[in-house]
Each structure stands twice: as C-alpha cells, then as structure tokens.
PDB file of C-alpha atoms in Angstrom:
ATOM      1  CA  LYS A 734       0.100   0.116  -0.262  1.00  0.00           C
ATOM      2  CA  GLN A 735       0.840   3.535  -0.729  1.00  0.00           C
ATOM      3  CA  GLU A 736       2.227   6.089   1.992  1.00  0.00           C
ATOM      4  CA  VAL A 737       3.138  10.101   1.520  1.00  0.00           C
ATOM      5  CA  THR A 738       5.054  11.216   3.805  1.00  0.00           C
ATOM      6  CA  GLN A 739       5.149  15.112   4.271  1.00  0.00           C
ATOM      7  CA  ILE A 740       7.169  16.740   6.301  1.00  0.00           C
ATOM      8  CA  PRO A 741       7.428  19.336   7.900  1.00  0.00           C
ATOM      9  CA  ALA A 742       3.853  19.262   9.253  1.00  0.00           C
ATOM     10  CA  ALA A 743       3.976  22.945  10.002  1.00  0.00           C
ATOM     11  CA  LEU A 744       6.891  26.158   8.823  1.00  0.00           C
ATOM     12  CA  SER A 745       6.627  29.233  10.121  1.00  0.00           C
ATOM     13  CA  VAL A 746       9.338  31.838   7.806  1.00  0.00           C
ATOM     14  CA  PRO A 747       9.459  35.650   7.275  1.00  0.00           C
ATOM     15  CA  GLU A 748       9.007  37.111   4.058  1.00  0.00           C
ATOM     16  CA  GLY A 749      10.673  37.060   1.832  1.00  0.00           C
ATOM     17  CA  GLU A 750      12.608  33.877   2.284  1.00  0.00           C
ATOM     18  CA  ASN A 751      13.038  30.682  -0.005  1.00  0.00           C
ATOM     19  CA  LEU A 752      11.424  27.081   1.765  1.00  0.00           C
ATOM     20  CA  VAL A 753      11.347  23.740   0.148  1.00  0.00           C
ATOM     21  CA  LEU A 754       8.164  21.206   1.396  1.00  0.00           C
ATOM     22  CA  ASN A 755       9.249  17.866   1.004  1.00  0.00           C
ATOM     23  CA  CYS A 756       6.916  14.916   0.366  1.00  0.00           C
ATOM     24  CA  SER A 757       8.228  10.807  -0.214  1.00  0.00           C
ATOM     25  CA  PHE A 758       6.568   7.910  -1.284  1.00  0.00           C
ATOM     26  CA  THR A 759       7.051   4.161  -0.816  1.00  0.00           C
ATOM     27  CA  ASP A 760       6.382   3.534  -3.958  1.00  0.00           C
ATOM     28  CA  SER A 761       8.302   4.329  -6.656  1.00  0.00           C
ATOM     29  CA  ALA A 762       5.933   3.404  -9.206  1.00  0.00           C
ATOM     30  CA  ILE A 763       3.632   6.376 -10.189  1.00  0.00           C
ATOM     31  CA  TYR A 764       2.104   7.923 -13.081  1.00  0.00           C
ATOM     32  CA  ASN A 765       2.453  11.102 -11.434  1.00  0.00           C
ATOM     33  CA  LEU A 766       2.428  13.672  -8.241  1.00  0.00           C
ATOM     34  CA  GLN A 767       0.444  16.932  -7.919  1.00  0.00           C
ATOM     35  CA  TRP A 768       1.207  19.188  -5.587  1.00  0.00           C
ATOM     36  CA  PHE A 769      -2.457  21.241  -3.867  1.00  0.00           C
ATOM     37  CA  ARG A 770      -2.001  24.424  -2.224  1.00  0.00           C
ATOM     38  CA  GLN A 771      -5.199  24.585   0.172  1.00  0.00           C
ATOM     39  CA  ASP A 772      -6.411  27.870   2.182  1.00  0.00           C
ATOM     40  CA  PRO A 773      -8.749  27.521   5.162  1.00  0.00           C
ATOM     41  CA  GLY A 774     -12.223  26.255   3.891  1.00  0.00           C
ATOM     42  CA  LYS A 775     -11.666  26.011   0.886  1.00  0.00           C
ATOM     43  CA  GLY A 776     -10.826  23.284  -1.498  1.00  0.00           C
ATOM     44  CA  LEU A 777      -7.459  22.279  -3.137  1.00  0.00           C
ATOM     45  CA  THR A 778      -6.439  23.684  -6.062  1.00  0.00           C
ATOM     46  CA  SER A 779      -4.180  21.915  -8.054  1.00  0.00           C
ATOM     47  CA  LEU A 780      -0.418  23.691  -7.819  1.00  0.00           C
ATOM     48  CA  LEU A 781       1.989  22.014 -10.963  1.00  0.00           C
ATOM     49  CA  LEU A 782       1.597  17.750 -11.884  1.00  0.00           C
ATOM     50  CA  ILE A 783       4.806  16.376 -12.184  1.00  0.00           C
ATOM     51  CA  GLN A 784       4.651  13.380 -14.968  1.00  0.00           C
ATOM     52  CA  SER A 785       6.360   9.531 -13.848  1.00  0.00           C
ATOM     53  CA  SER A 786       8.659  10.922 -17.230  1.00  0.00           C
ATOM     54  CA  GLN A 787       9.518  14.179 -15.784  1.00  0.00           C
ATOM     55  CA  ARG A 788      12.429  15.372 -13.172  1.00  0.00           C
ATOM     56  CA  GLU A 789      10.808  18.790 -12.144  1.00  0.00           C
ATOM     57  CA  GLN A 790       7.210  21.055 -13.347  1.00  0.00           C
ATOM     58  CA  THR A 791       7.915  24.711 -13.208  1.00  0.00           C
ATOM     59  CA  SER A 792       5.688  28.475 -11.903  1.00  0.00           C
ATOM     60  CA  GLY A 793       5.810  31.076 -11.637  1.00  0.00           C
ATOM     61  CA  ARG A 794       7.939  31.189  -7.961  1.00  0.00           C
ATOM     62  CA  LEU A 795       7.372  27.334  -6.855  1.00  0.00           C
ATOM     63  CA  ASN A 796       9.175  24.443  -9.255  1.00  0.00           C
ATOM     64  CA  ALA A 797       8.944  21.357  -7.958  1.00  0.00           C
ATOM     65  CA  SER A 798      10.881  18.431  -8.182  1.00  0.00           C
ATOM     66  CA  LEU A 799      10.953  14.841  -8.201  1.00  0.00           C
ATOM     67  CA  ASP A 800      13.029  11.872  -7.730  1.00  0.00           C
ATOM     68  CA  LYS A 801      11.106   8.103  -8.320  1.00  0.00           C
ATOM     69  CA  SER A 802      14.188   5.904  -7.224  1.00  0.00           C
ATOM     70  CA  SER A 803      13.755   7.643  -4.087  1.00  0.00           C
ATOM     71  CA  GLY A 804      11.055   7.994  -3.509  1.00  0.00           C
ATOM     72  CA  ARG A 805      11.177  11.971  -3.138  1.00  0.00           C
ATOM     73  CA  SER A 806       9.128  14.775  -4.500  1.00  0.00           C
ATOM     74  CA  THR A 807      10.318  18.613  -3.553  1.00  0.00           C
ATOM     75  CA  LEU A 808       8.300  22.008  -3.592  1.00  0.00           C
ATOM     76  CA  TYR A 809      10.790  25.254  -3.641  1.00  0.00           C
ATOM     77  CA  ILE A 810       8.565  28.236  -2.823  1.00  0.00           C
ATOM     78  CA  ALA A 811      11.239  31.188  -3.731  1.00  0.00           C
ATOM     79  CA  ALA A 812      10.620  34.851  -2.284  1.00  0.00           C
ATOM     80  CA  SER A 813       7.591  33.524   0.231  1.00  0.00           C
ATOM     81  CA  GLN A 814       5.278  35.776   0.489  1.00  0.00           C
ATOM     82  CA  PRO A 815       2.208  36.485   3.038  1.00  0.00           C
ATOM     83  CA  GLY A 816      -0.024  35.118   0.723  1.00  0.00           C
ATOM     84  CA  ASP A 817       1.773  31.348   0.863  1.00  0.00           C
ATOM     85  CA  SER A 818       0.463  31.107   3.926  1.00  0.00           C
ATOM     86  CA  ALA A 819      -2.196  28.002   2.684  1.00  0.00           C
ATOM     87  CA  THR A 820      -1.605  23.743   3.903  1.00  0.00           C
ATOM     88  CA  TYR A 821       0.455  22.611   0.753  1.00  0.00           C
ATOM     89  CA  LEU A 822      -0.678  18.741  -0.103  1.00  0.00           C
ATOM     90  CA  CYS A 823       1.227  16.122  -2.345  1.00  0.00           C
ATOM     91  CA  ALA A 824      -1.000  13.314  -3.767  1.00  0.00           C
ATOM     92  CA  VAL A 825       0.564  10.683  -5.821  1.00  0.00           C
ATOM     93  CA  MET A 826      -0.610   8.396  -8.334  1.00  0.00           C
ATOM     94  CA  ASN A 827       0.260   4.913  -8.289  1.00  0.00           C
ATOM     95  CA  SER A 828       0.968   2.739 -11.601  1.00  0.00           C
ATOM     96  CA  GLY A 829      -1.264  -0.324 -10.075  1.00  0.00           C
ATOM     97  CA  TYR A 830      -3.259   1.297  -8.844  1.00  0.00           C
ATOM     98  CA  SER A 831      -5.964   3.929 -10.439  1.00  0.00           C
ATOM     99  CA  THR A 832      -6.573   7.062  -7.408  1.00  0.00           C
ATOM    100  CA  LEU A 833      -4.591   9.093  -5.905  1.00  0.00           C
ATOM    101  CA  THR A 834      -2.544   9.293  -2.240  1.00  0.00           C
ATOM    102  CA  PHE A 835      -2.722  12.334  -0.874  1.00  0.00           C
ATOM    103  CA  GLY A 836       0.459  13.545   2.256  1.00  0.00           C
ATOM    104  CA  LYS A 837      -1.138  14.703   5.697  1.00  0.00           C
ATOM    105  CA  GLY A 838      -0.397  17.643   4.348  1.00  0.00           C
ATOM    106  CA  THR A 839       3.232  20.908   5.450  1.00  0.00           C
ATOM    107  CA  MET A 840       0.183  23.737   7.301  1.00  0.00           C
ATOM    108  CA  LEU A 841       3.480  26.811   6.008  1.00  0.00           C
ATOM    109  CA  LEU A 842       2.669  30.384   8.059  1.00  0.00           C
ATOM    110  CA  VAL A 843       4.622  33.484   6.214  1.00  0.00           C
ATOM    111  CA  SER A 844       4.883  36.235   8.538  1.00  0.00           C
ATOM    112  CA  PRO A 845       4.950  40.801   6.793  1.00  0.00           C
TER     113      PRO A 845
ATOM    114  CA  ASP B1398     -14.752  29.445 -16.879  1.00  0.00           C
ATOM    115  CA  ALA B1399     -15.878  25.276 -16.535  1.00  0.00           C
ATOM    116  CA  GLU B1400     -15.702  24.776 -12.544  1.00  0.00           C
ATOM    117  CA  ILE B1401     -17.089  21.935  -9.560  1.00  0.00           C
ATOM    118  CA  THR B1402     -19.257  23.302  -7.674  1.00  0.00           C
ATOM    119  CA  GLN B1403     -20.875  21.660  -4.053  1.00  0.00           C
ATOM    120  CA  SER B1404     -24.149  21.602  -2.827  1.00  0.00           C
ATOM    121  CA  PRO B1405     -25.482  21.836   0.147  1.00  0.00           C
ATOM    122  CA  ARG B1406     -22.227  23.453   1.097  1.00  0.00           C
ATOM    123  CA  HIS B1407     -23.172  23.588   5.039  1.00  0.00           C
ATOM    124  CA  LYS B1408     -25.758  21.377   5.954  1.00  0.00           C
ATOM    125  CA  ILE B1409     -26.626  19.523   9.187  1.00  0.00           C
ATOM    126  CA  THR B1410     -28.174  16.332   9.601  1.00  0.00           C
ATOM    127  CA  GLU B1411     -29.840  13.664  12.583  1.00  0.00           C
ATOM    128  CA  THR B1412     -29.113  10.131  13.129  1.00  0.00           C
ATOM    129  CA  GLY B1413     -29.949   8.620  10.606  1.00  0.00           C
ATOM    130  CA  ARG B1414     -31.547  10.549   8.442  1.00  0.00           C
ATOM    131  CA  GLN B1415     -31.164   9.642   4.770  1.00  0.00           C
ATOM    132  CA  VAL B1416     -28.797  13.165   2.775  1.00  0.00           C
ATOM    133  CA  THR B1417     -27.399  13.471  -0.849  1.00  0.00           C
ATOM    134  CA  LEU B1418     -25.253  16.216  -1.450  1.00  0.00           C
ATOM    135  CA  ALA B1419     -24.402  17.341  -5.515  1.00  0.00           C
ATOM    136  CA  CYS B1420     -21.044  17.652  -7.443  1.00  0.00           C
ATOM    137  CA  HIS B1421     -21.783  19.184 -10.399  1.00  0.00           C
ATOM    138  CA  GLN B1422     -18.863  19.407 -12.875  1.00  0.00           C
ATOM    139  CA  THR B1423     -18.637  21.738 -16.258  1.00  0.00           C
ATOM    140  CA  TRP B1424     -15.729  20.949 -17.846  1.00  0.00           C
ATOM    141  CA  ASN B1425     -16.716  17.819 -19.020  1.00  0.00           C
ATOM    142  CA  HIS B1426     -14.699  15.418 -16.983  1.00  0.00           C
ATOM    143  CA  ASN B1427     -15.044  11.799 -17.419  1.00  0.00           C
ATOM    144  CA  ASN B1428     -14.094  10.944 -13.866  1.00  0.00           C
ATOM    145  CA  MET B1429     -14.413  11.949 -10.822  1.00  0.00           C
ATOM    146  CA  PHE B1430     -14.222  11.636  -7.436  1.00  0.00           C
ATOM    147  CA  TRP B1431     -16.048  12.064  -3.389  1.00  0.00           C
ATOM    148  CA  TYR B1432     -13.186  12.819  -0.597  1.00  0.00           C
ATOM    149  CA  ARG B1433     -13.664  13.422   3.091  1.00  0.00           C
ATOM    150  CA  GLN B1434     -10.677  15.462   4.903  1.00  0.00           C
ATOM    151  CA  ASP B1435     -10.963  14.703   8.632  1.00  0.00           C
ATOM    152  CA  LEU B1436      -8.503  15.925  10.694  1.00  0.00           C
ATOM    153  CA  GLY B1437      -5.696  13.266  11.349  1.00  0.00           C
ATOM    154  CA  HIS B1438      -6.458  11.128   8.284  1.00  0.00           C
ATOM    155  CA  GLY B1439      -6.754  13.814   6.047  1.00  0.00           C
ATOM    156  CA  LEU B1440      -8.048  13.047   2.404  1.00  0.00           C
ATOM    157  CA  ARG B1441      -9.604   9.722   2.177  1.00  0.00           C
ATOM    158  CA  LEU B1442     -11.589   8.135  -1.559  1.00  0.00           C
ATOM    159  CA  ILE B1443     -15.026   7.982  -1.144  1.00  0.00           C
ATOM    160  CA  HIS B1444     -15.921   6.267  -3.647  1.00  0.00           C
ATOM    161  CA  TYR B1445     -15.469   7.574  -7.387  1.00  0.00           C
ATOM    162  CA  SER B1446     -16.743   6.802 -11.203  1.00  0.00           C
ATOM    163  CA  TYR B1447     -14.808   7.086 -14.597  1.00  0.00           C
ATOM    164  CA  GLY B1448     -17.689   7.873 -16.735  1.00  0.00           C
ATOM    165  CA  VAL B1449     -21.396   6.928 -17.095  1.00  0.00           C
ATOM    166  CA  GLN B1450     -22.671   4.383 -15.260  1.00  0.00           C
ATOM    167  CA  ASP B1451     -19.090   3.102 -13.787  1.00  0.00           C
ATOM    168  CA  THR B1452     -19.292   3.614 -10.159  1.00  0.00           C
ATOM    169  CA  ASN B1453     -15.748   1.844  -7.752  1.00  0.00           C
ATOM    170  CA  LYS B1454     -15.422   1.975  -4.384  1.00  0.00           C
ATOM    171  CA  GLY B1455     -12.761   4.122  -2.308  1.00  0.00           C
ATOM    172  CA  GLU B1456     -10.489   3.292   0.820  1.00  0.00           C
ATOM    173  CA  VAL B1457     -14.175   4.485   2.826  1.00  0.00           C
ATOM    174  CA  SER B1458     -16.860   3.794   1.147  1.00  0.00           C
ATOM    175  CA  ASP B1459     -18.901   1.651   3.526  1.00  0.00           C
ATOM    176  CA  GLY B1460     -21.890   3.710   4.067  1.00  0.00           C
ATOM    177  CA  TYR B1461     -22.221   5.732   1.445  1.00  0.00           C
ATOM    178  CA  SER B1462     -23.156   5.407  -2.616  1.00  0.00           C
ATOM    179  CA  VAL B1463     -22.818   6.956  -5.338  1.00  0.00           C
ATOM    180  CA  SER B1464     -24.307   7.387  -9.180  1.00  0.00           C
ATOM    181  CA  ARG B1465     -23.494   8.545 -12.301  1.00  0.00           C
ATOM    182  CA  SER B1466     -26.630   8.991 -14.626  1.00  0.00           C
ATOM    183  CA  ASN B1467     -24.503  11.938 -16.789  1.00  0.00           C
ATOM    184  CA  THR B1468     -20.837  13.013 -17.250  1.00  0.00           C
ATOM    185  CA  GLU B1469     -21.863  16.153 -14.960  1.00  0.00           C
ATOM    186  CA  ASP B1470     -23.457  15.661 -12.272  1.00  0.00           C
ATOM    187  CA  LEU B1471     -21.742  12.593  -9.483  1.00  0.00           C
ATOM    188  CA  PRO B1472     -24.104  12.282  -5.958  1.00  0.00           C
ATOM    189  CA  LEU B1473     -23.255  11.457  -2.840  1.00  0.00           C
ATOM    190  CA  THR B1474     -25.841   9.596  -1.008  1.00  0.00           C
ATOM    191  CA  LEU B1475     -25.245   8.556   2.844  1.00  0.00           C
ATOM    192  CA  GLU B1476     -27.930   6.232   4.036  1.00  0.00           C
ATOM    193  CA  SER B1477     -28.408   6.143   7.033  1.00  0.00           C
ATOM    194  CA  ALA B1478     -26.575   9.102   8.363  1.00  0.00           C
ATOM    195  CA  ALA B1479     -23.863   8.395  11.452  1.00  0.00           C
ATOM    196  CA  SER B1480     -21.877  10.995  14.089  1.00  0.00           C
ATOM    197  CA  SER B1481     -19.264   8.884  12.420  1.00  0.00           C
ATOM    198  CA  GLN B1482     -19.449  10.645   9.163  1.00  0.00           C
ATOM    199  CA  THR B1483     -19.374  14.254  10.842  1.00  0.00           C
ATOM    200  CA  SER B1484     -16.638  14.873   8.080  1.00  0.00           C
ATOM    201  CA  VAL B1485     -15.818  17.661   5.177  1.00  0.00           C
ATOM    202  CA  TYR B1486     -16.501  16.638   1.494  1.00  0.00           C
ATOM    203  CA  PHE B1487     -14.984  17.128  -1.416  1.00  0.00           C
ATOM    204  CA  CYS B1488     -16.397  16.728  -5.222  1.00  0.00           C
ATOM    205  CA  ALA B1489     -13.484  16.735  -7.867  1.00  0.00           C
ATOM    206  CA  SER B1490     -12.395  15.554 -11.303  1.00  0.00           C
ATOM    207  CA  SER B1491     -10.108  15.331 -14.076  1.00  0.00           C
ATOM    208  CA  ALA B1492      -9.806  14.145 -17.394  1.00  0.00           C
ATOM    209  CA  GLY B1493      -7.872  11.818 -19.599  1.00  0.00           C
ATOM    210  CA  SER B1494      -7.982   8.052 -18.889  1.00  0.00           C
ATOM    211  CA  LEU B1495      -8.278   6.332 -15.538  1.00  0.00           C
ATOM    212  CA  ASN B1496      -6.348   9.414 -13.695  1.00  0.00           C
ATOM    213  CA  THR B1497      -3.869  10.508 -14.754  1.00  0.00           C
ATOM    214  CA  GLY B1498      -4.625  14.015 -15.718  1.00  0.00           C
ATOM    215  CA  GLU B1499      -4.971  16.919 -12.993  1.00  0.00           C
ATOM    216  CA  LEU B1500      -7.270  17.340 -10.247  1.00  0.00           C
ATOM    217  CA  PHE B1501      -9.967  19.422  -9.396  1.00  0.00           C
ATOM    218  CA  PHE B1502     -11.633  20.176  -6.595  1.00  0.00           C
ATOM    219  CA  GLY B1503     -14.763  21.864  -5.823  1.00  0.00           C
ATOM    220  CA  GLU B1504     -15.268  24.406  -2.913  1.00  0.00           C
ATOM    221  CA  GLY B1505     -16.386  21.408  -0.286  1.00  0.00           C
ATOM    222  CA  SER B1506     -19.386  20.578   1.670  1.00  0.00           C
ATOM    223  CA  ARG B1507     -19.233  20.311   5.984  1.00  0.00           C
ATOM    224  CA  LEU B1508     -21.207  18.127   6.546  1.00  0.00           C
ATOM    225  CA  THR B1509     -22.768  17.555  10.493  1.00  0.00           C
ATOM    226  CA  VAL B1510     -24.307  14.303  12.511  1.00  0.00           C
ATOM    227  CA  LEU B1511     -26.069  14.754  15.459  1.00  0.00           C
TER     228      LEU B1511
END
C-alpha cells in the first residue's frame, strides 16, 4: 500500500525566504505526482503536476522536483509572501492502482 | 469558466437520516471522485467514477453510495447518517484515462451529523 509522508507538518518563516517542502512516498511505481494548495475552509487548488517521466515542473515562484528512484518530491517556493500561507499537500498516482494517495500536508505560515 | 460546484456547502442532519451531497462539473471530465477530509486522517477516497454508469468503491466506502447517470454529476448519498460521518466532503474531477490528469476540486461540503 502506498504511503505518502510530508515533512515538516508545519513551517513558519518570515517574508522573503526561499523554502522547501518535502514529500516522500514508499512505492516508486507511480504515474504522476501532484502538489496542491489548500486555504482554510476551501477546496484544494492544483499547483503543479509532474508526470513520472519528468524531473521537475515550474510555475512562477514554484518549482517541484521528482526523484522516483528515491521516492521523493520537493516543492520549492522562492521569495515567500504572506499570501503563500496555506496548507500544501502532495498526492501520488500509483501505477498499479487508479487513485491518488495524499499526504497529510505541510501548514505554511509566512509572516510579514 | 468551467468549474466544479458542490451543494449544500453546509448541512446539519440527525443520525439515521438520508443525506445527498451534490457535485456538478462543467469541464466534461470523465473522472469524478468523492473524498472526505478529517483531522489526523487527511483526504480519504470514498467513491469514484470513470464515466457514465461506472462507479467504484474507495478506501472508506461503507455507508456511502454514488450513481453516475450523466457526465456532469456525481451525487454522494449517505443512506443512514452516522456521527462518524461528520466531516468535510470534497468532490473532484479530472480528464484523461484512469485519472492520470490534473485533479480539480470543489469548495467542499461541511456535514455535521447530530
């Protein structure tokens, strides 16, 4: 059974810092990995989707990398802003199954 | 703009009542999903569908049912609501075969069972 772990569970940083969120998964046979953002009381918003054949994806100040062999992905946020405060979740699509397995998220707080 | 909408956004019901949560998407996506989100458990899959007349059980399907009569809608029914089903429910959809595409979520439905 696929297990997805996100470290740290919570992170507090001052505005302007570059930061890295980590996601690890136990079964490396995946189709893709997706990073989401969730604001309090809201649904999840897709940030980046990395296919298994890709090493990274970039969108604005966000960069996500994928290392299938080691079962790891990182989400890099450059020059963090208070508006980046949210919970970030990663989810893995497994090759042998047809559903996503979610991590429990990293709660990020960026202070002005 | 295409979107995915859930209703009601908030509902309070009593134990034993039947409850239906609606989900409607205008992306024409084949794949639709229902998740519940609880503190300490994260997001867990309840049911999913890869197309009209197709439904499948997820990780926590007991006490829930779905039906897919058209592409746009996947209602989630709690046959006899229990307090353990108090949660926030999210509907999601994606394009592509076997859910290999990007996943889009609704805003959620908060259900309280008293």
